[in-house]
Coordinates of C-alpha atoms in Angstrom, one line a residue:
M1 CA -79.0 22.4 -17.9
K2 CA -78.0 23.2 -14.9
T3 CA -77.3 19.4 -14.1
K4 CA -75.3 18.7 -17.0
T5 CA -73.1 22.3 -15.8
V6 CA -72.5 20.7 -12.6
L7 CA -71.8 16.7 -13.8
L8 CA -69.6 19.0 -16.3
A9 CA -67.3 20.5 -13.3
A10 CA -66.8 17.7 -11.0
L11 CA -65.4 15.4 -14.4
A12 CA -63.5 18.3 -15.0
M13 CA -62.4 18.5 -11.0
A14 CA -62.0 15.2 -11.1
L15 CA -59.7 15.0 -13.8
T16 CA -57.5 17.5 -12.1
F17 CA -56.7 15.5 -8.8
G18 CA -57.3 12.3 -9.2
Q19 CA -54.2 12.3 -11.7
P20 CA -51.2 13.6 -9.2
M21 CA -52.6 11.7 -6.6
A22 CA -52.7 8.5 -8.5
A23 CA -49.1 9.5 -9.4
E24 CA -48.1 9.7 -5.3
T25 CA -49.6 6.8 -4.1
L26 CA -46.5 4.7 -7.2
A27 CA -44.3 7.1 -5.7
E28 CA -44.7 5.2 -2.6
R29 CA -44.2 2.0 -3.9
R30 CA -40.0 2.8 -3.8
I31 CA -37.0 0.7 -2.2
V32 CA -34.2 1.8 -1.5
V33 CA -31.0 0.2 -0.7
T34 CA -26.7 0.7 -0.1
G35 CA -24.5 -1.5 -2.5
E36 CA -20.9 -1.7 -0.3
G37 CA -18.2 -2.7 -3.3
N38 CA -14.8 -3.4 -2.2
V39 CA -11.2 -3.9 -4.3
Q40 CA -8.3 -5.3 -2.2
A41 CA -5.6 -4.0 -4.5
A42 CA -1.5 -3.9 -3.7
P43 CA 0.0 -0.5 -3.0
D44 CA 2.4 0.8 -5.2
L45 CA 3.2 3.9 -2.8
A46 CA 4.0 5.2 0.6
V47 CA 4.0 8.4 1.9
I48 CA 5.9 9.5 4.9
T49 CA 6.2 12.6 7.3
L50 CA 9.3 13.6 8.8
G51 CA 11.2 16.8 9.8
V52 CA 14.1 18.2 12.0
S53 CA 13.7 20.2 15.6
K54 CA 17.0 21.5 17.2
E55 CA 17.0 24.6 20.5
A56 CA 18.6 27.0 21.1
R57 CA 19.4 30.1 23.3
E58 CA 18.4 32.2 20.3
A59 CA 15.8 31.5 17.9
G60 CA 17.8 32.2 14.3
A61 CA 20.2 29.4 15.9
A62 CA 18.0 27.4 16.3
M63 CA 16.8 28.0 12.9
R64 CA 19.2 27.5 11.1
A65 CA 20.2 24.7 12.5
V66 CA 17.1 23.1 12.0
S67 CA 17.7 24.8 7.6
D68 CA 21.7 23.2 7.9
D69 CA 20.0 20.1 8.6
M70 CA 16.6 19.2 6.5
A71 CA 19.5 21.3 3.6
Q72 CA 21.5 17.9 4.0
V73 CA 17.7 15.6 4.3
I74 CA 16.2 17.3 1.1
D75 CA 20.0 16.0 -0.9
A76 CA 19.9 12.5 0.9
L77 CA 16.3 12.3 -0.9
R78 CA 17.3 13.6 -3.4
S79 CA 20.6 11.2 -4.1
A80 CA 18.6 8.7 -2.8
G81 CA 16.2 9.0 -6.0
I82 CA 13.0 10.8 -5.0
A83 CA 12.1 13.4 -7.3
P84 CA 11.5 16.9 -6.1
E85 CA 7.6 16.6 -7.3
D86 CA 7.4 14.4 -4.3
L87 CA 9.3 16.4 -1.5
Q88 CA 7.0 19.2 -0.4
T89 CA 7.7 21.5 3.0
R90 CA 4.7 20.6 5.7
Q91 CA 5.4 23.4 8.6
I92 CA 8.1 25.9 9.8
S93 CA 7.9 26.4 13.5
L94 CA 9.4 27.8 16.1
H95 CA 8.0 28.2 19.2
P96 CA 10.4 29.7 22.9
L97 CA 11.4 27.1 25.6
W98 CA 9.8 28.0 28.7
S99 CA 11.6 28.0 32.0
K100 CA 9.9 25.4 35.1
G101 CA 10.0 28.7 37.2
G102 CA 8.4 28.4 40.9
S103 CA 4.9 28.9 42.8
Y104 CA 2.6 31.5 42.7
D105 CA 3.5 31.7 46.9
S106 CA 7.0 32.0 45.5
G107 CA 6.2 35.0 42.8
E108 CA 8.6 34.2 40.9
R109 CA 8.5 34.7 36.7
R110 CA 8.6 32.4 34.0
K111 CA 11.7 33.2 31.6
I112 CA 12.3 32.4 28.4
T113 CA 15.0 30.3 28.2
G114 CA 15.7 28.8 24.5
F115 CA 14.3 28.7 21.5
S116 CA 12.7 25.2 20.1
A117 CA 12.6 25.1 15.4
S118 CA 11.2 23.1 14.0
N119 CA 10.9 21.9 9.7
T120 CA 8.2 19.4 8.7
L121 CA 8.4 17.8 5.3
S122 CA 6.0 15.2 3.4
L123 CA 8.1 12.6 0.9
R124 CA 6.4 9.9 -1.5
V125 CA 8.5 6.9 -2.0
R126 CA 7.4 5.0 -5.1
D127 CA 10.0 2.2 -5.1
L128 CA 9.1 0.0 -2.7
D129 CA 12.0 -1.9 -2.4
Q130 CA 13.8 1.5 -1.1
L131 CA 11.4 2.3 1.3
G132 CA 13.3 1.1 3.7
A133 CA 16.9 2.5 2.9
V134 CA 15.3 6.2 2.4
L135 CA 14.3 5.8 6.4
D136 CA 18.0 5.0 7.3
Q137 CA 19.2 7.8 4.3
V138 CA 17.7 10.6 5.8
L139 CA 18.7 9.8 9.7
Q140 CA 21.5 9.9 9.2
A141 CA 21.1 12.6 7.2
G142 CA 20.2 14.7 11.1
A143 CA 16.0 13.9 10.5
N144 CA 14.8 13.4 14.3
Q145 CA 11.5 13.3 14.6
F146 CA 9.1 10.5 12.0
Q147 CA 5.2 11.9 12.3
G148 CA 3.6 8.8 10.0
L149 CA 4.0 6.3 7.1
R150 CA 1.2 5.4 5.0
F151 CA 0.7 3.0 2.1
D152 CA -1.3 4.4 -1.0
V153 CA -2.1 3.2 -5.0
A154 CA -0.7 6.0 -7.1
D155 CA -3.4 5.0 -9.8
K156 CA -6.8 4.1 -8.6
A157 CA -9.3 6.0 -11.9
A158 CA -9.3 1.0 -12.1
L159 CA -9.7 0.3 -8.8
K160 CA -12.7 3.3 -8.5
D161 CA -14.4 1.3 -11.7
A162 CA -14.5 -2.1 -10.2
M163 CA -15.8 -0.6 -6.4
R164 CA -18.1 1.1 -8.2
Q165 CA -19.3 -2.3 -10.8
A166 CA -19.2 -3.9 -7.0
A167 CA -21.0 -1.5 -5.5
V168 CA -24.2 -1.2 -7.4
Q169 CA -24.0 -5.1 -7.6
D170 CA -24.0 -5.4 -4.7
A171 CA -27.8 -3.2 -5.0
M172 CA -28.9 -5.2 -7.4
H173 CA -28.5 -8.1 -5.3
K174 CA -29.8 -7.0 -1.4
A175 CA -32.5 -5.1 -3.7
T176 CA -33.5 -8.5 -5.7
L177 CA -33.9 -10.4 -2.4
L178 CA -36.1 -7.6 -0.6
A179 CA -39.0 -8.0 -3.1
E180 CA -38.5 -11.8 -3.4
A181 CA -39.3 -11.4 0.4
A182 CA -41.6 -8.6 0.4
G183 CA -43.9 -10.4 -2.8
V184 CA -43.6 -7.9 -4.6
E185 CA -41.9 -7.7 -7.7
L186 CA -38.8 -4.9 -8.0
G187 CA -39.2 -2.4 -11.3
P188 CA -36.8 -0.4 -12.5
V189 CA -33.9 2.2 -11.5
R190 CA -35.8 5.0 -10.0
E191 CA -32.1 6.8 -8.9
I192 CA -28.6 5.9 -8.5
I193 CA -26.6 8.1 -5.7
D194 CA -22.4 7.3 -5.7
R195 CA -21.3 7.5 -2.3
T196 CA -17.9 9.0 -1.9
D197 CA -15.0 6.1 -1.3
G198 CA -12.4 5.1 1.3
G199 CA -9.6 2.9 2.3
G200 CA -6.5 2.4 3.1
R201 CA -4.2 2.4 6.0
P202 CA -4.0 5.0 8.9
M203 CA -0.8 6.4 9.3
M204 CA 1.2 4.5 11.6
A205 CA 3.7 6.5 14.2
M206 CA 7.3 5.6 15.1
E207 CA 9.8 7.0 17.1
M208 CA 13.2 7.6 15.2
A209 CA 16.4 4.8 15.9
R210 CA 19.3 5.1 13.7
S211 CA 19.8 1.2 12.9
G212 CA 19.8 -0.1 9.1
D213 CA 18.2 -0.5 6.7
M214 CA 14.3 -0.8 8.4
P215 CA 12.8 -4.2 7.5
I216 CA 9.1 -3.2 6.5
E217 CA 5.7 -4.9 4.9
A218 CA 3.4 -2.7 2.6
G219 CA 0.9 -5.8 3.0
E220 CA -2.6 -5.7 1.6
L221 CA -4.5 -1.9 1.1
S222 CA -8.9 -2.5 1.3
F223 CA -10.5 0.2 -0.6
S224 CA -14.8 0.6 -0.5
H225 CA -17.3 2.2 -1.8
S226 CA -21.1 3.0 -2.0
V227 CA -23.8 3.3 -3.3
E228 CA -28.3 4.5 -2.9
V229 CA -29.7 2.8 -5.7
I230 CA -33.5 3.5 -4.9
F231 CA -35.7 0.7 -7.8
D232 CA -40.0 1.3 -8.2
L233 CA -41.6 -1.8 -6.6
L234 CA -44.6 -3.3 -8.6
M235 CA -47.4 -4.6 -7.0
P236 CA -49.1 -7.4 -8.7
A237 CA -52.3 -5.1 -9.9
D238 CA -49.1 -3.7 -12.1
E239 CA -48.8 -6.0 -14.2

């Protein structure tokens, strides 16, 4: 009777602890791959960051000069067809201007000789055919700072769908090749992790100079998206 009880207890322990060990072994039979999806698209939007900077002996005078010129720039942009929702003030700043001063031995102290004020504006141009003319108009209106130009696509929803599909297909292709090379069979998808997308061109910095309409080529943008896919691997014994 005692022997039978011991055997039953041993069998219960085997059933209790045996299943997790098998599951753990099975969980190790996986492959993790990263799929990349790339899409090219023609831009239909330009984002420009520009501004006005002025210097004066008094702080108030510097700010008034900047405000007057920026008001003219905004009027010019609205006249060019830029919608109010496509205009946004990014930064307004005021800094003192200091004299060069002398050396430490001379005992001379630096003094404030004036003030520099600036107002930075970000705008979206949705008609790229008018981009050169818009830039020329804001130059004539008083803009003297140009902090960058970048191209973009207004509606990325369709692009993101295409990138995700391409990324998953790329992951499937990579996983199949790796499984075949290892002599195992690719099992079902266990998990898909959606990664962030990227793309677009870096902002271009330029010096502002009065001229005719600027020749600008929008070119083509490249966007990318990645996914991480985890597959089970089936060994010959699993069939």
